[in-house]
Tab-separated table of C-alpha atoms in Angstrom:
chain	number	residue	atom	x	y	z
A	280	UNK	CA	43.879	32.185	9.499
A	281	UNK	CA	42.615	30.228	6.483
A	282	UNK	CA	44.301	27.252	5.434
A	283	UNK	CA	44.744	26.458	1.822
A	284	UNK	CA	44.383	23.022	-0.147
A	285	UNK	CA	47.388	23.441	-1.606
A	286	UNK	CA	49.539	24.097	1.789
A	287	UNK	CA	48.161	20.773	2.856
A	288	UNK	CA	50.065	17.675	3.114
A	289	UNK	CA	49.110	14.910	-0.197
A	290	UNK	CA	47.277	12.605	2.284
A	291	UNK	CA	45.084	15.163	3.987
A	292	UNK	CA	44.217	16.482	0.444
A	293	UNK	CA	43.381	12.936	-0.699
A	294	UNK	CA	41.267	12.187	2.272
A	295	UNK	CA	39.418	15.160	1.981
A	296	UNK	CA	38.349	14.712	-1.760
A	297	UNK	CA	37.382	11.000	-0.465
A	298	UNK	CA	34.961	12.783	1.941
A	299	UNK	CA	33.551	15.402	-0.794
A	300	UNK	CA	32.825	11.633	-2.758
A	301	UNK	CA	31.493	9.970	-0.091
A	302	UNK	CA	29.417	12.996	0.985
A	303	UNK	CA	28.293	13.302	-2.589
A	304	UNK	CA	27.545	9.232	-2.969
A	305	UNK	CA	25.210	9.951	0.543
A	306	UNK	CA	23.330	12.609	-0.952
A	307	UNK	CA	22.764	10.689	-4.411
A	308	UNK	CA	21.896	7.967	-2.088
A	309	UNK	CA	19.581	9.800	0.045
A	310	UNK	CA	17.380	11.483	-3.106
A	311	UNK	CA	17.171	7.302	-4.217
A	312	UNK	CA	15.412	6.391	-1.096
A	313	UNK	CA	12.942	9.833	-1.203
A	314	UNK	CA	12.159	8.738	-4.422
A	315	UNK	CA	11.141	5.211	-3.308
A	316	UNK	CA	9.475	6.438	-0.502
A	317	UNK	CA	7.059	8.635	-2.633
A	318	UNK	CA	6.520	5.670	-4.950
A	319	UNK	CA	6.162	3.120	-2.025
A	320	UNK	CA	3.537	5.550	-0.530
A	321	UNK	CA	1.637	5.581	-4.191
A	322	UNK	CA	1.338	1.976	-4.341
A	323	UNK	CA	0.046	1.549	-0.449
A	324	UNK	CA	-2.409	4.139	-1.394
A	325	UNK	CA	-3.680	2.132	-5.176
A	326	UNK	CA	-3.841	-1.308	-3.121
A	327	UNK	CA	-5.987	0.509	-0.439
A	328	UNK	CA	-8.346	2.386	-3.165
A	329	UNK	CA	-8.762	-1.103	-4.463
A	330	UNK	CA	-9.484	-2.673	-1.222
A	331	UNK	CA	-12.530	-0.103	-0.616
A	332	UNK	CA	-13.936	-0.573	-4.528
A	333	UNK	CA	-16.629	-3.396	-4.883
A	334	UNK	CA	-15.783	-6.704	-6.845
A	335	UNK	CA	-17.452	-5.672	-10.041
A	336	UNK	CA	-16.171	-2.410	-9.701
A	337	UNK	CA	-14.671	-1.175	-13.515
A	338	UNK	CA	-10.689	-0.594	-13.224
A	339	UNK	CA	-8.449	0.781	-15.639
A	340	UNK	CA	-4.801	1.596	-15.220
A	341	UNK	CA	-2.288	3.719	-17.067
A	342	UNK	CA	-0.229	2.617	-19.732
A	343	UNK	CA	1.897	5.423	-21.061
A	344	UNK	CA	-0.474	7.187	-22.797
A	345	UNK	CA	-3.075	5.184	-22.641
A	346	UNK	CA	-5.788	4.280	-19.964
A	347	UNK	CA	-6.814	0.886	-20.394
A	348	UNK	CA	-9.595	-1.589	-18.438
A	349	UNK	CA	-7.770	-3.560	-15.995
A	350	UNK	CA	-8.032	-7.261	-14.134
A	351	UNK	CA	-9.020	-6.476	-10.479
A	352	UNK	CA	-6.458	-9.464	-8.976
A	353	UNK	CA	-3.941	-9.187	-11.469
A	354	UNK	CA	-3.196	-5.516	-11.093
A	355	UNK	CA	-3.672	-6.145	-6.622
A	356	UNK	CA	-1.005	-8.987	-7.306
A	357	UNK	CA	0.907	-6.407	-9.757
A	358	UNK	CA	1.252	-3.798	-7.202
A	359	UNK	CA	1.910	-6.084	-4.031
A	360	UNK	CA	5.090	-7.502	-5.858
A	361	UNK	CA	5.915	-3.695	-6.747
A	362	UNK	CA	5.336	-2.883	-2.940
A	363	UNK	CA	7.325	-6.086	-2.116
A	364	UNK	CA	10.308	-4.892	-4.480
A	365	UNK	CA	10.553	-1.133	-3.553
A	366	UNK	CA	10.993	-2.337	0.167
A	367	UNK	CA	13.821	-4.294	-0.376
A	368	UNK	CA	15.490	-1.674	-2.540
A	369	UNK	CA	14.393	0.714	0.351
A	370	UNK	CA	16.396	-1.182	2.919
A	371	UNK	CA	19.055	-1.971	0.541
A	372	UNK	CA	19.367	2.134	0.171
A	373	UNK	CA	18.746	2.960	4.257
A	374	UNK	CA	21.897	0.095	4.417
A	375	UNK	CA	24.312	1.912	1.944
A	376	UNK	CA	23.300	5.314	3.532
A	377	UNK	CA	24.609	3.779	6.719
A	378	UNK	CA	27.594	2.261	5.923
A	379	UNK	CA	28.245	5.898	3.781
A	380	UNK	CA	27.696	7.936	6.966
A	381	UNK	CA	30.142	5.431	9.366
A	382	UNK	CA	32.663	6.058	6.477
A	383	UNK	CA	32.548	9.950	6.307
A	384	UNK	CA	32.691	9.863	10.132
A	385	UNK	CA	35.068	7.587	10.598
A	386	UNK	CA	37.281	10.135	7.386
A	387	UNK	CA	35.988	13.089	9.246
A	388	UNK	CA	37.787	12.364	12.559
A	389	UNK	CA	41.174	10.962	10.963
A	390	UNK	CA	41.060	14.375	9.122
A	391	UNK	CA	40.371	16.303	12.361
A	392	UNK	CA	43.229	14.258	14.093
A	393	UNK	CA	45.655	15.420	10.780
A	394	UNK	CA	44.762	18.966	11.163
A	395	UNK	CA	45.724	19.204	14.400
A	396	UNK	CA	49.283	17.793	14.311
């Protein structure tokens, strides 16, 4: 026996559209951090291809469409403070994901306790 949304009393049908957002936030939330992840793993990677190259080594870099010659410490120094900022965005993401999950578990059970009255 199905149950329909519109049977339901106004505060379980509010509660449940506040889990479909915070569900929704988590997932938006989720793809933010895989997307850091993948760009915190590309810059690990340049600063180790740099650390293998000689000193004199030539470097060049993109620049939208163009690939230009490149300082050797300014771009290391460039892409440690990019490493340094895409961690703390990272753990500024895995925090929010947290929090998000505590709230759609703590919504989840009050719903569950509602349905079964």
């Amino acid at each position: 026996m199905a149950i329909r949304f519109e049977d339901l009393p106004p505060q379980v049908q509010n509660q449940l559209r506040q889990l479909q957002q915070l569900q929704q936030q988590l997932e938006l939330t989720i793809q933010q951090r895989m997307q850091i992840d993948i760009k915190l793993k590309e810059t690990e990677n340049a600063l180790e291809e740099l650390s293998k190259l000689k000193e004199n080594a030539p470097i060049y870099k993109n620049i939208g469409n163009l690939i230009i010659k490149a300082d050797r410490e300014k771009l290391i120094k460039e892409l440690q403070e990019d490493k340094e900022t895409l961690e703390i965005r990272k753990k500024s993401l895995e925090g929010q994901e947290s929090k998000l999950k505590e709230k759609i578990e703590e919504l989840q059970s009050k719903l569950q306790e509602a349905l079964k009255k």
